[in-house]
Coordinates of C-alpha atoms and ligand atoms in Angstrom, one line a residue:
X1 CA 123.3 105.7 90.0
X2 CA 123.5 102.8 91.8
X3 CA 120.6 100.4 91.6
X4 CA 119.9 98.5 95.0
X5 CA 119.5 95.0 94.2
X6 CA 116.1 93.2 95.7
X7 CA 118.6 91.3 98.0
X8 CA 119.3 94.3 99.2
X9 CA 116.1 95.7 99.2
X10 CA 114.6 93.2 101.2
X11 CA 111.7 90.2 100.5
X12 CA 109.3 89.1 102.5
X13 CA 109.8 86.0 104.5
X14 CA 106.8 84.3 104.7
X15 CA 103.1 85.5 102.2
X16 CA 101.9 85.8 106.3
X17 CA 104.5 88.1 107.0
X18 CA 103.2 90.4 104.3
X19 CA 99.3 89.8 104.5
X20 CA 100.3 91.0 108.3
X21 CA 102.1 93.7 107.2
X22 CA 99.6 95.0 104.7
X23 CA 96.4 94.7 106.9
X24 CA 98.4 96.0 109.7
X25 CA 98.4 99.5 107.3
X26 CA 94.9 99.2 106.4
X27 CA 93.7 99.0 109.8
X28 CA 94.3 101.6 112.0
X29 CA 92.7 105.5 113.0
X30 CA 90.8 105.1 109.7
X31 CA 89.2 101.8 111.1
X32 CA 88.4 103.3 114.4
X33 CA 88.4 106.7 114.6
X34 CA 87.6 108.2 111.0
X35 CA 85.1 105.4 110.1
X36 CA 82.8 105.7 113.0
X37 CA 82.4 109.4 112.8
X38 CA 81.8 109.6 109.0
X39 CA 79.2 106.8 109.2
X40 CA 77.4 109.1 111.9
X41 CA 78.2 112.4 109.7
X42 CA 76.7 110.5 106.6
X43 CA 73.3 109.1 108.9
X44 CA 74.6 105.6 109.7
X45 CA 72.4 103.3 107.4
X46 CA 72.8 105.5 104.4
X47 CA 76.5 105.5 104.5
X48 CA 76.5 101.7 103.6
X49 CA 75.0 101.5 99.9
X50 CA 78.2 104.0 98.9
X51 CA 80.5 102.1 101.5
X52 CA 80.0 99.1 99.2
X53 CA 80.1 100.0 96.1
X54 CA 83.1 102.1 96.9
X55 CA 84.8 98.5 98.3
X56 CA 84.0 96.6 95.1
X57 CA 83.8 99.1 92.1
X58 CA 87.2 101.1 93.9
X59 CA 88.5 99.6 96.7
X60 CA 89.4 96.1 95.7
X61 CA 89.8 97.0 91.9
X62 CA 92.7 100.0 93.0
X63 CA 94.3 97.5 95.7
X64 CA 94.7 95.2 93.0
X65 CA 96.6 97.8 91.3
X66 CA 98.7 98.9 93.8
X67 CA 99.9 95.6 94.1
X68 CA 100.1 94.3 90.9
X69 CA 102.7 97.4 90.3
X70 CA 104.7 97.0 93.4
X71 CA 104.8 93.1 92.6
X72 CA 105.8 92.8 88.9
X73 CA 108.0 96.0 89.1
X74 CA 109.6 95.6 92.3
X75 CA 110.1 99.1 92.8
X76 CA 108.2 101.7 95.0
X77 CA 105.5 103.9 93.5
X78 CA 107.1 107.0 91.3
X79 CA 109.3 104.2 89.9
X80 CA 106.7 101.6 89.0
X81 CA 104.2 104.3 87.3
X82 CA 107.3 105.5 85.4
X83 CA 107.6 102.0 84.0
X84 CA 104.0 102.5 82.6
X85 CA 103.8 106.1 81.7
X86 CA 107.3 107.9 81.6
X87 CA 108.2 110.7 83.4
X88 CA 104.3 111.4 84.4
X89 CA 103.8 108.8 85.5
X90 CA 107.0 109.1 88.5
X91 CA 105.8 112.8 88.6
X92 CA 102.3 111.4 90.0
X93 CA 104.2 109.0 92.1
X94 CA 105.9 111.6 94.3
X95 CA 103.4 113.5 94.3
X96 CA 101.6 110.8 96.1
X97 CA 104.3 110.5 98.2
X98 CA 104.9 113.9 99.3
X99 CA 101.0 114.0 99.9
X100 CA 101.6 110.6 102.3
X101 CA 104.6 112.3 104.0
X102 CA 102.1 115.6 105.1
X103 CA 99.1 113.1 106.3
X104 CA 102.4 110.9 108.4
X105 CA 102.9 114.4 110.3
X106 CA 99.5 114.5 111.4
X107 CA 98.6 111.3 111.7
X108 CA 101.3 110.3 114.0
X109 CA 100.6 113.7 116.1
X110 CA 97.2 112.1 116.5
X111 CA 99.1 109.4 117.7
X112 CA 100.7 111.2 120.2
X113 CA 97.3 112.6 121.8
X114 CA 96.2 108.8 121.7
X115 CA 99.3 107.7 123.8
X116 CA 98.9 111.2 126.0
X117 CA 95.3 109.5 126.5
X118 CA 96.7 106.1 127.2
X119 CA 99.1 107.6 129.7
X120 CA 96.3 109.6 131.2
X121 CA 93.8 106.6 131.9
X122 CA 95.8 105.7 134.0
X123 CA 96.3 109.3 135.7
X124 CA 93.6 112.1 136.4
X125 CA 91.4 111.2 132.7
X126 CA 88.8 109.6 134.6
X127 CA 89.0 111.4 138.3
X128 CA 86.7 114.5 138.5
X129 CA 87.6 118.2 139.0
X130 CA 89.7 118.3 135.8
X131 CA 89.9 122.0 134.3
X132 CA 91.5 123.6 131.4
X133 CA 92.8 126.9 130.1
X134 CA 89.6 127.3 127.6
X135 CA 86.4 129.4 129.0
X136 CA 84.2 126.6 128.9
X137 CA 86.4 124.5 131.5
X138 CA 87.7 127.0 133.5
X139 CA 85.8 125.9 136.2
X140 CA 86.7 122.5 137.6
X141 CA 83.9 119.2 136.1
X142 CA 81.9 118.0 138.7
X143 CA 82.3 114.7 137.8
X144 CA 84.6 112.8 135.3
X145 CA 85.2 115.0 131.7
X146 CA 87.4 113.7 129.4
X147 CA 86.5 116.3 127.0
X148 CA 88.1 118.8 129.5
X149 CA 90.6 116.4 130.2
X150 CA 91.8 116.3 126.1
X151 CA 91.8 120.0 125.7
X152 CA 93.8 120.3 129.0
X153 CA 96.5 117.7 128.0
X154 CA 96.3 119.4 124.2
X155 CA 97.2 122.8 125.3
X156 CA 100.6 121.6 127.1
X157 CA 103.8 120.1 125.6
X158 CA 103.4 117.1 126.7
X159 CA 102.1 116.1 123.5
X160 CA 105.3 116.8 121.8
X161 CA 107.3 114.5 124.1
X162 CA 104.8 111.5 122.9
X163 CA 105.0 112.5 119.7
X164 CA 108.7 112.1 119.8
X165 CA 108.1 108.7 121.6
X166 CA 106.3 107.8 118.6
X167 CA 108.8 109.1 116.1
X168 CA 111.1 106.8 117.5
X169 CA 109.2 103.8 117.6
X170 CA 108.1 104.1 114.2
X171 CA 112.2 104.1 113.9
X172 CA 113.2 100.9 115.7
X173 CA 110.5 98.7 113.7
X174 CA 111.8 100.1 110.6
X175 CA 115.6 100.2 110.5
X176 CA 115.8 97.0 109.7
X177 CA 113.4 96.7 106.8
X178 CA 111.0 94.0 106.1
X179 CA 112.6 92.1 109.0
X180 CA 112.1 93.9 111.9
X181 CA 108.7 95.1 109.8
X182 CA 107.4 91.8 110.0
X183 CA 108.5 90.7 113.8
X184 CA 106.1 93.7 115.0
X185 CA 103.5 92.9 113.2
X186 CA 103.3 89.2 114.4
X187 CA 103.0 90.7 117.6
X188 CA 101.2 94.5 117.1
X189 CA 98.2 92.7 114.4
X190 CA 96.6 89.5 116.4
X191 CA 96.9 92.2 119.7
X192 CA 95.2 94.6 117.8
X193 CA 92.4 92.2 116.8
X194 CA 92.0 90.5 120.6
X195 CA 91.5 94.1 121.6
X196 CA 88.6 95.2 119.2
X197 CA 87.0 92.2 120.1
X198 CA 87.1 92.6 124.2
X199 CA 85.1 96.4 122.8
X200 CA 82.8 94.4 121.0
X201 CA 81.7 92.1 124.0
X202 CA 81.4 95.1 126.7
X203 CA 79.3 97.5 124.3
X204 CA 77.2 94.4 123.4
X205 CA 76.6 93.3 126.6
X206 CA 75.4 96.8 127.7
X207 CA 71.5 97.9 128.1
X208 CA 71.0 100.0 125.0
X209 CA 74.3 98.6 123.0
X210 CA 72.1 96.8 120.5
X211 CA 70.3 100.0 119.5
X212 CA 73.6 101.6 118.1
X213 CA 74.7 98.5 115.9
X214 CA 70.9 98.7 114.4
X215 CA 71.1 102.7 113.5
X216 CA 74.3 101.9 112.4
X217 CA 73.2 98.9 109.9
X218 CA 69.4 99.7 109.0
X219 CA 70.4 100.7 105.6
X220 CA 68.5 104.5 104.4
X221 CA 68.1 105.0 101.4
X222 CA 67.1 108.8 101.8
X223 CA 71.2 109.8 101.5
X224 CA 71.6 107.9 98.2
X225 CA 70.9 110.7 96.0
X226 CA 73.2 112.8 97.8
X227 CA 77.3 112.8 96.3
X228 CA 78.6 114.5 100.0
X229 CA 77.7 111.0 101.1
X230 CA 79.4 109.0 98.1
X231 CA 82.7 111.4 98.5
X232 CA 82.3 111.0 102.3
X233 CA 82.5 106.9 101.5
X234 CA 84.7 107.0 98.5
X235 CA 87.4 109.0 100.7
X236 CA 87.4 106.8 103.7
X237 CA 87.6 103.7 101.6
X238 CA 90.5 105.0 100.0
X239 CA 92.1 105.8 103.7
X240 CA 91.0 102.7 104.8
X241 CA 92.6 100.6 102.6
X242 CA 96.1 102.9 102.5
X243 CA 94.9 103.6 98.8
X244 CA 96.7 106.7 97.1
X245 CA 100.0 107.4 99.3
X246 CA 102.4 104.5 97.5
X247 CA 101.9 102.8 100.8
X248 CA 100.7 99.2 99.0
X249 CA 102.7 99.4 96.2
X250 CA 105.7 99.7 98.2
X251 CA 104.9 96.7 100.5
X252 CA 103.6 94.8 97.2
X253 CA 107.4 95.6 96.2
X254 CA 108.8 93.1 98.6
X255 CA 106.6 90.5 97.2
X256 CA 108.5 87.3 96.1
X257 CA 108.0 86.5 92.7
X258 CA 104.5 84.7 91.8
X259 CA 102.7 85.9 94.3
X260 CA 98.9 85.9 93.7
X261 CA 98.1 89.3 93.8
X262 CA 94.3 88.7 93.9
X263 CA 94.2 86.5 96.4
X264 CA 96.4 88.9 98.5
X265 CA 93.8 91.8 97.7
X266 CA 90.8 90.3 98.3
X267 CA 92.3 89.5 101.9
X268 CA 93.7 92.4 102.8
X269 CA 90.7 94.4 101.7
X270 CA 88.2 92.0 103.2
X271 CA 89.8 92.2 106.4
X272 CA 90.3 95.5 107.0
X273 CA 86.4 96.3 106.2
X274 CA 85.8 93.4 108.8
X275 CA 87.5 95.1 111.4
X276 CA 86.0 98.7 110.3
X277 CA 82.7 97.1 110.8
X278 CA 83.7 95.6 114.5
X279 CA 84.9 98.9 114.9
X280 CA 81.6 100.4 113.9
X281 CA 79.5 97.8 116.5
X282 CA 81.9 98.3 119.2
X283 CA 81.2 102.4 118.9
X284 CA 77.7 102.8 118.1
X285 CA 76.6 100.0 120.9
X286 CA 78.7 102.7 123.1
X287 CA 77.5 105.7 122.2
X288 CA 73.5 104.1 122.0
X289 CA 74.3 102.6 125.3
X290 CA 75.3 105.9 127.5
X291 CA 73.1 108.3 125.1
X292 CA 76.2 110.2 124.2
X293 CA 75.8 112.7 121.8
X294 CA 79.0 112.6 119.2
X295 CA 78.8 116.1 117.9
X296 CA 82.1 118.2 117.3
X297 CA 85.0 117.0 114.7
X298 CA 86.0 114.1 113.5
X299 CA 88.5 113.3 116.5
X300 CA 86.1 114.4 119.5
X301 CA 84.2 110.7 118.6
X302 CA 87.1 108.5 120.1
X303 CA 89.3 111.2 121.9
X304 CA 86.5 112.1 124.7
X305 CA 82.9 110.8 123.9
X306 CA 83.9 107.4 123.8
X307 CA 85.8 108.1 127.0
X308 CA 82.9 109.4 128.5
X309 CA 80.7 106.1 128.2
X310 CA 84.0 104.3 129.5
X311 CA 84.4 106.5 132.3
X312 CA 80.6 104.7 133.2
X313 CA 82.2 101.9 133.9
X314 CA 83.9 102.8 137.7
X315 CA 86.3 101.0 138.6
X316 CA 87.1 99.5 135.7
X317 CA 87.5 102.5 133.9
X318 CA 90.8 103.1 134.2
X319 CA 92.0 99.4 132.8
X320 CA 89.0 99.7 129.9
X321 CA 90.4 103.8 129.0
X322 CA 93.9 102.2 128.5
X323 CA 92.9 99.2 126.7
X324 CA 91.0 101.0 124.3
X325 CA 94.3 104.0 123.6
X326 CA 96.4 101.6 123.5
X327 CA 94.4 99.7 121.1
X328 CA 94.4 103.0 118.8
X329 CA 98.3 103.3 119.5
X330 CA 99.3 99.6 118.2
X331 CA 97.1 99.7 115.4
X332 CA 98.1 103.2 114.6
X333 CA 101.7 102.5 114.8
X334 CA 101.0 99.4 112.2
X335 CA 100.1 102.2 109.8
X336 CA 102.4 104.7 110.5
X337 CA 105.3 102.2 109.7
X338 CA 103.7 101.5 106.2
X339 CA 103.0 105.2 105.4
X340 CA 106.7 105.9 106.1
X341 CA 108.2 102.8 104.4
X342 CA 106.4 104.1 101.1
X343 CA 108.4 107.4 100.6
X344 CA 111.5 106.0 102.4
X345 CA 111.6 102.9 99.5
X346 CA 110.9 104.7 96.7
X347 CA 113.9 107.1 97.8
X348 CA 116.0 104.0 98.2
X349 CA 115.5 103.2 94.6
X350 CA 115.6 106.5 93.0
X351 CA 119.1 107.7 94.9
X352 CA 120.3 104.3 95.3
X353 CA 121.1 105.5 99.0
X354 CA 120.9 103.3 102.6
X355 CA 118.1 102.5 104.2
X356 CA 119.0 104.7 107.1
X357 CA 120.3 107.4 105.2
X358 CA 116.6 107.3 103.3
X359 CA 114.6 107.0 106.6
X360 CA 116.9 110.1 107.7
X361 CA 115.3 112.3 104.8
X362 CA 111.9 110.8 106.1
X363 CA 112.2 111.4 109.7
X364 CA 113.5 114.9 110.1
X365 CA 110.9 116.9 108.3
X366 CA 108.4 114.1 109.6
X367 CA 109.0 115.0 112.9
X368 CA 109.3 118.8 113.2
X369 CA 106.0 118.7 111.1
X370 CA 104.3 116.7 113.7
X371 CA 105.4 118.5 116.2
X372 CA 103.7 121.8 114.5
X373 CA 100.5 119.8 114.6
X374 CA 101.1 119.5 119.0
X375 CA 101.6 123.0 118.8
X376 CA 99.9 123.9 122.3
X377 CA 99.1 127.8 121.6
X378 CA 95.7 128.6 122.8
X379 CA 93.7 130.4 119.3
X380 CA 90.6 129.8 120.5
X381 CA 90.0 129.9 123.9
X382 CA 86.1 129.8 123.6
X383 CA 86.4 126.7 122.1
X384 CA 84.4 127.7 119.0
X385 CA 86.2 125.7 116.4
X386 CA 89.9 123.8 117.4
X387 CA 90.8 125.3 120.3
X388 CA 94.3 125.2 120.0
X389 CA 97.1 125.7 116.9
X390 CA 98.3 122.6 116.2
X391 CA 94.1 121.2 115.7
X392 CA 93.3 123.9 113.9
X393 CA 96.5 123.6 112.0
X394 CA 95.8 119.4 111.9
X395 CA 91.6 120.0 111.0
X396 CA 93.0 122.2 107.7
X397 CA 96.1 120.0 106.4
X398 CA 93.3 116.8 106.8
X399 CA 90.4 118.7 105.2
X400 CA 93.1 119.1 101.9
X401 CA 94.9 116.1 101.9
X402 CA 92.3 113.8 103.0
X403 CA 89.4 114.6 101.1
X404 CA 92.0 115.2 97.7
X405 CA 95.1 114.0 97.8
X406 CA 94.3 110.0 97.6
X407 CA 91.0 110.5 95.3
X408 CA 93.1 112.3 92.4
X409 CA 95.9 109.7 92.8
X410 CA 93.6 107.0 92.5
X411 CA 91.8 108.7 89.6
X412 CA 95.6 108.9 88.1
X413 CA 96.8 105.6 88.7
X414 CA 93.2 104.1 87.0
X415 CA 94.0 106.2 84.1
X416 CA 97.8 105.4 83.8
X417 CA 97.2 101.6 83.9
X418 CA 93.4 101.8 81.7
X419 CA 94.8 103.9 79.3
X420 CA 98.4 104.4 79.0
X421 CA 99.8 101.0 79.6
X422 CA 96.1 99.3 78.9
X423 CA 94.4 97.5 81.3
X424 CA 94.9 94.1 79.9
X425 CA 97.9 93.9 80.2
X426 CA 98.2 94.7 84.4
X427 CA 95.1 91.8 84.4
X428 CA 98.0 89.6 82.6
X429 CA 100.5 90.0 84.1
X430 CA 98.5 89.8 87.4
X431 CA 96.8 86.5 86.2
X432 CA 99.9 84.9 85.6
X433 CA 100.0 84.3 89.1
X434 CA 96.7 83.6 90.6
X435 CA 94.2 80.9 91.5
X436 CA 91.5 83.4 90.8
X437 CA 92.4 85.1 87.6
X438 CA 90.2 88.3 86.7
X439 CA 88.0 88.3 83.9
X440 CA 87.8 91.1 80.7
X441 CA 85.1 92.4 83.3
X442 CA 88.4 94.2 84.9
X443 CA 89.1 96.1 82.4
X444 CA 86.2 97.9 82.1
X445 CA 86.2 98.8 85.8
X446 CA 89.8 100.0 85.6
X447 CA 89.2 101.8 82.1
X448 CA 85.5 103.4 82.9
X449 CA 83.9 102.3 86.2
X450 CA 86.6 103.9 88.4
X451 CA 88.0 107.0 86.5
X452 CA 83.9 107.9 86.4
X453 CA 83.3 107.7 90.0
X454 CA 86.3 109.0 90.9
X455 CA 85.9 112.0 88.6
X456 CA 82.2 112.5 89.2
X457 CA 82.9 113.1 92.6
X458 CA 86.4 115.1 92.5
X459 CA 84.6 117.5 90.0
X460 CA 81.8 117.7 92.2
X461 CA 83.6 118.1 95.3
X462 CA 86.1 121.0 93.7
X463 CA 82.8 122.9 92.9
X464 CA 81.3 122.4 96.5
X465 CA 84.4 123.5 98.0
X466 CA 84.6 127.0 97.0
X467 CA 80.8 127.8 96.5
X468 CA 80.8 128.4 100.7
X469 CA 83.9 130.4 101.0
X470 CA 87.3 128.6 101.5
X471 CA 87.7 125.8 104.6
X472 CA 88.2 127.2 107.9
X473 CA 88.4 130.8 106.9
X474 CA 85.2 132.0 109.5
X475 CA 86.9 129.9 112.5
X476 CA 88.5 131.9 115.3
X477 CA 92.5 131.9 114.8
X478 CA 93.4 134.3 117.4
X479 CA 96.2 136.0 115.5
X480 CA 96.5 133.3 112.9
X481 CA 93.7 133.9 110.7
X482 CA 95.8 133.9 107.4
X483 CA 96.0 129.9 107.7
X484 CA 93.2 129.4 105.9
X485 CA 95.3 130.4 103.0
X486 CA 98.2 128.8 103.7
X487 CA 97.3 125.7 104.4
X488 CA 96.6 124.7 100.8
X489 CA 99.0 126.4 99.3
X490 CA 101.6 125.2 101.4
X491 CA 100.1 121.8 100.6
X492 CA 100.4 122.4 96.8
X493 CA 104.0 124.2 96.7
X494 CA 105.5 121.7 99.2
X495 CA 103.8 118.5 97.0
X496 CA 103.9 119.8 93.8
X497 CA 107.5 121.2 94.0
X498 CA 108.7 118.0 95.6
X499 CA 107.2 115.8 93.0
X500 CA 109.2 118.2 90.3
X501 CA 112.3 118.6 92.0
X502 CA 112.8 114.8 92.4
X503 CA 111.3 113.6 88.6
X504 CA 112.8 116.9 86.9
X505 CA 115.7 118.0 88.6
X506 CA 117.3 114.6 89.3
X507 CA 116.0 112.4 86.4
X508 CA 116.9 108.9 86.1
X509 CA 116.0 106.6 83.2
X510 CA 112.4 104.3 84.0
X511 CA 113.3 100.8 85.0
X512 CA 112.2 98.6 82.3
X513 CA 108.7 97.7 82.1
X514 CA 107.9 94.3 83.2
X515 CA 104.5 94.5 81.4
X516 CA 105.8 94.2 77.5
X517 CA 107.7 91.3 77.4
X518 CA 103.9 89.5 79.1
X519 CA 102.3 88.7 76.0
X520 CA 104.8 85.8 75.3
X521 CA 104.3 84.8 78.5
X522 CA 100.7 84.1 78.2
X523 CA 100.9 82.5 75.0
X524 CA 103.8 80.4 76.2
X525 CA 101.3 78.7 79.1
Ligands
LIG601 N1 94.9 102.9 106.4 C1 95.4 103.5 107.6 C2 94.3 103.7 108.5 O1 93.2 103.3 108.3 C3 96.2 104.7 107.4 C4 97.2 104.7 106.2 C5 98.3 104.0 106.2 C6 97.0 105.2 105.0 N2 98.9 104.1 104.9 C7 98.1 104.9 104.2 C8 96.0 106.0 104.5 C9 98.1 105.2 102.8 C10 96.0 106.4 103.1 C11 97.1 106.0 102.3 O2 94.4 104.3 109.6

């Protein structure tokens, strides 16, 4: 099997270039969309005690790493765990991967609703009179509804042609690699910032705004005691952060040599929670400041309440709606990249195929499974749950992968590098390189502090789960009311028997582990 060379793999140009290209991954729907609704779900104030510790006891320790693997192994994820722990190790790492490829489908879907929206703005979204084919909006708004106005454009096809749009954007900044990766970021990440900060300055500067950013960050200490709330934080940091999917570890794997990991992961982290919290202001001063009421899922907070307050705004509405979708798009499509490059690299290395050939292998299921999330089919038309197939289909697939699929990972990768290969030895190998070398402390967070938390509430969570029946089963499916059941088990099979297939059925030897020739090195300095 031919091994590509990391000539031919592809470095970084510049540690900008990659600290772009990393925080361009973090931040994105999980900064804007996901974040703002959990913090309401979890009561605002309380969400932060568990936010934090899940930055500094998970967060930054896990980035760290993800990084540290990608960087002294130069390989993507399945490759760099099976330098530390065999074949189970690159068993995990697909897994992973398979896992990141299912959220890519849906994620970019959502992507396609956002650049419907963006489209729309522009259009009818903030004209009154809009109906849809549900029984609730049947009748045509009085005044503006983007509520009526999403669940209109959801239940056409029109979705599917931005998906595609999206599919194939995605493509052109990746053909290339870590060149053309890095010339859209330059552009998409300082955009994506200038926007979040124009939010910031019109909620704050509206009657009321304050309000919001103080529910949001008058800490409560009532939740504490409840896990939901420390799952609820422990899940979105790992989203967040593009923890658990191979994404890091495969950007960390175009790292030139001596790069300070650390450094690089205190950065990255630091920035994304930064723009999570502008993110936060921006919402809540919103939502305080037209008294909108952000019930429904997870997506209803950005895709028509926000809308709503914007649509306040008269004539500016239309520029303000567009600014704001377009702002999801860019900083979505910074994410999408990365959640793509991670499967598509580690490919690359196990096959020893092109890059084209591995994006190909990417794309084509990627695609046809986001277009199953668009699916426009009306299930629902009361509107009780999802409303149509490809949400209820998108609200099941997330409710799996996002509340297990990165958790267990991380609680994997903790133990593989604690245990297997010992945690002192990642902490060397990382502080060979760094102006702020980590202490033995490190070791007892990898070892014990992480594979606890992350246990404690996977355990928990797995016995919550079931006690109430299984997710989704009582919501109205129309004819569809065995998805309940598929869903997860199409989520195992396809993920499980991916992950086999690839370590099993086309084994390859483990590259050799950077990590036990390091002692001399230390002792040599
Ligand atoms: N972090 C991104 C966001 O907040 C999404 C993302 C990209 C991601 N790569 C990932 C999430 C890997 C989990 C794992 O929107």
């Amino acid at each position: 099997m031919a091994t590509i060379s990391q000539e031919e793999r592809g470095t970084w140009n510049s540690k900008l270039g990659f600290v772009l290209a990393a925080s361009g991954s973090a931040i994105g729907l999980g900064n804007i969309v996901f974040f703002a609704s959990n913090a309401y779900q979890y009561g605002g104030g309380a969400f932060y005690l568990p936010y934090f510790v899940a930055l500094f006891a998970l967060g930054i320790p896990v980035m760290i790493v993800e990084f540290g693997l990608g960087a002294s192994t130069r390989r993507a994820l399945p490759q760099a765990l099976s330098a530390v722990a065999g074949k189970r190790g690159e068993f995990v790492g697909w897994w992973s991967l398979s896992c990141a490829l299912l959220i890519t489908m849906y994620y970019i879907a959502i992507l396609g609703w956002a650049l419907g929206m963006m489209v729309g703005a522009l259009g009818g979204l903030f004209e009154p009179g809009a109906t849809a084919p549900f029984a609730p909006f049947l009748e045509p708004s009085a005044g503006v509804s983007s509520t009526v106005y999403f669940f209109d454009l959801i239940a056409t096809y029109w979705p599917m042609l931005a998906v595609l749009v999206i599919w194939a954007l995605n493509g052109m900044i990746l053909i290339k690699g870590t060149a053309t990766i890095e010339k859209a970021v330059r552009i998409f990440v300082p955009l994506m910032w200038l926007f979040m900060i124009g939010l910031i300055v019109l909620a704050l500067t509206r009657d009321g705004g304050l309000d919001g950013v103080l529910y949001l960050f008058t800490p409560d200490f009532a939740g504490v005691s409840d896990p939901a709330v420390w799952k609820g934080a422990f899940a979105q940091m790992f989203f967040s952060l593009s923890l658990g999917l191979g994404t890091m570890t495969a950007y960390a794997s175009y790292l030139p040599k001596r790069s300070d990991v650390v450094n690089n992961s205190l950065l990255v982290s630091f920035m994304n929670c930064g723009f999570e919290f502008l993110a936060g202001v921006a919402i809540f001063g919103l939502l305080f400041a037209f008294a909108l009421n952000p019930v429904g899922g997870t997506l209803s907070l950005s895709f028509f309440v926000i809308p709503q307050g914007i649509a306040e705004f008269g004539a500016l509405a239309k520029v303000l709606g567009f600014a704001f979708f377009f702002l999801m798009v860019v900083a979505g499509l910074t994410s999408s990249i990365s959640l793509i490059e991670g499967p598509a690299a580690a490919l690359r290395d196990k096959l020893g195929i092109s890059r084209a050939a591995a994006l190909a292998i990417v794309f084509v299921p990627g695609a046809l499974g986001s277009l199953a999330y668009t699916l426009p089919t009306i299930v629902d038309p009361g509107l009780a749950a999802n409303g149509t197939l490809g949400l209820s289909l998108l609200d099941m697939m997330d409710h799996w992968v996002f509340n297990y699929s990165l958790l267990t990972v991380g609680f994997l990768e903790v133990i593989f590098v604690g245990w297997v290969l010992g945690a002192s030895k990642l902490r060397r190998a990382v502080n060979l390189h760094t102006r702020i070398p980590l202490g033995p402390w490190f070791d007892v967070v990898l070892k014990y502090v992480a594979p606890g938390l992350l246990g404690f509430v996977l355990i928990w969570s797995l016995i919550q789960e079931f006690g109430g029946g299984l997710y989704a089963a009582g919501n109205p499916l129309g004819g569809f009311d065995w998805l309940p059941v598929a869903v997860p088990l199409f989520w195992l099979i396809f993920t499980l028997g991916g992950a086999a297939y690839l370590t099993y059925g086309r084994p390859t030897p483990p590259p050799p582990s950077p990590f036990d020739t390091m002692s001399d090195d230390v002792s040599a300095l």
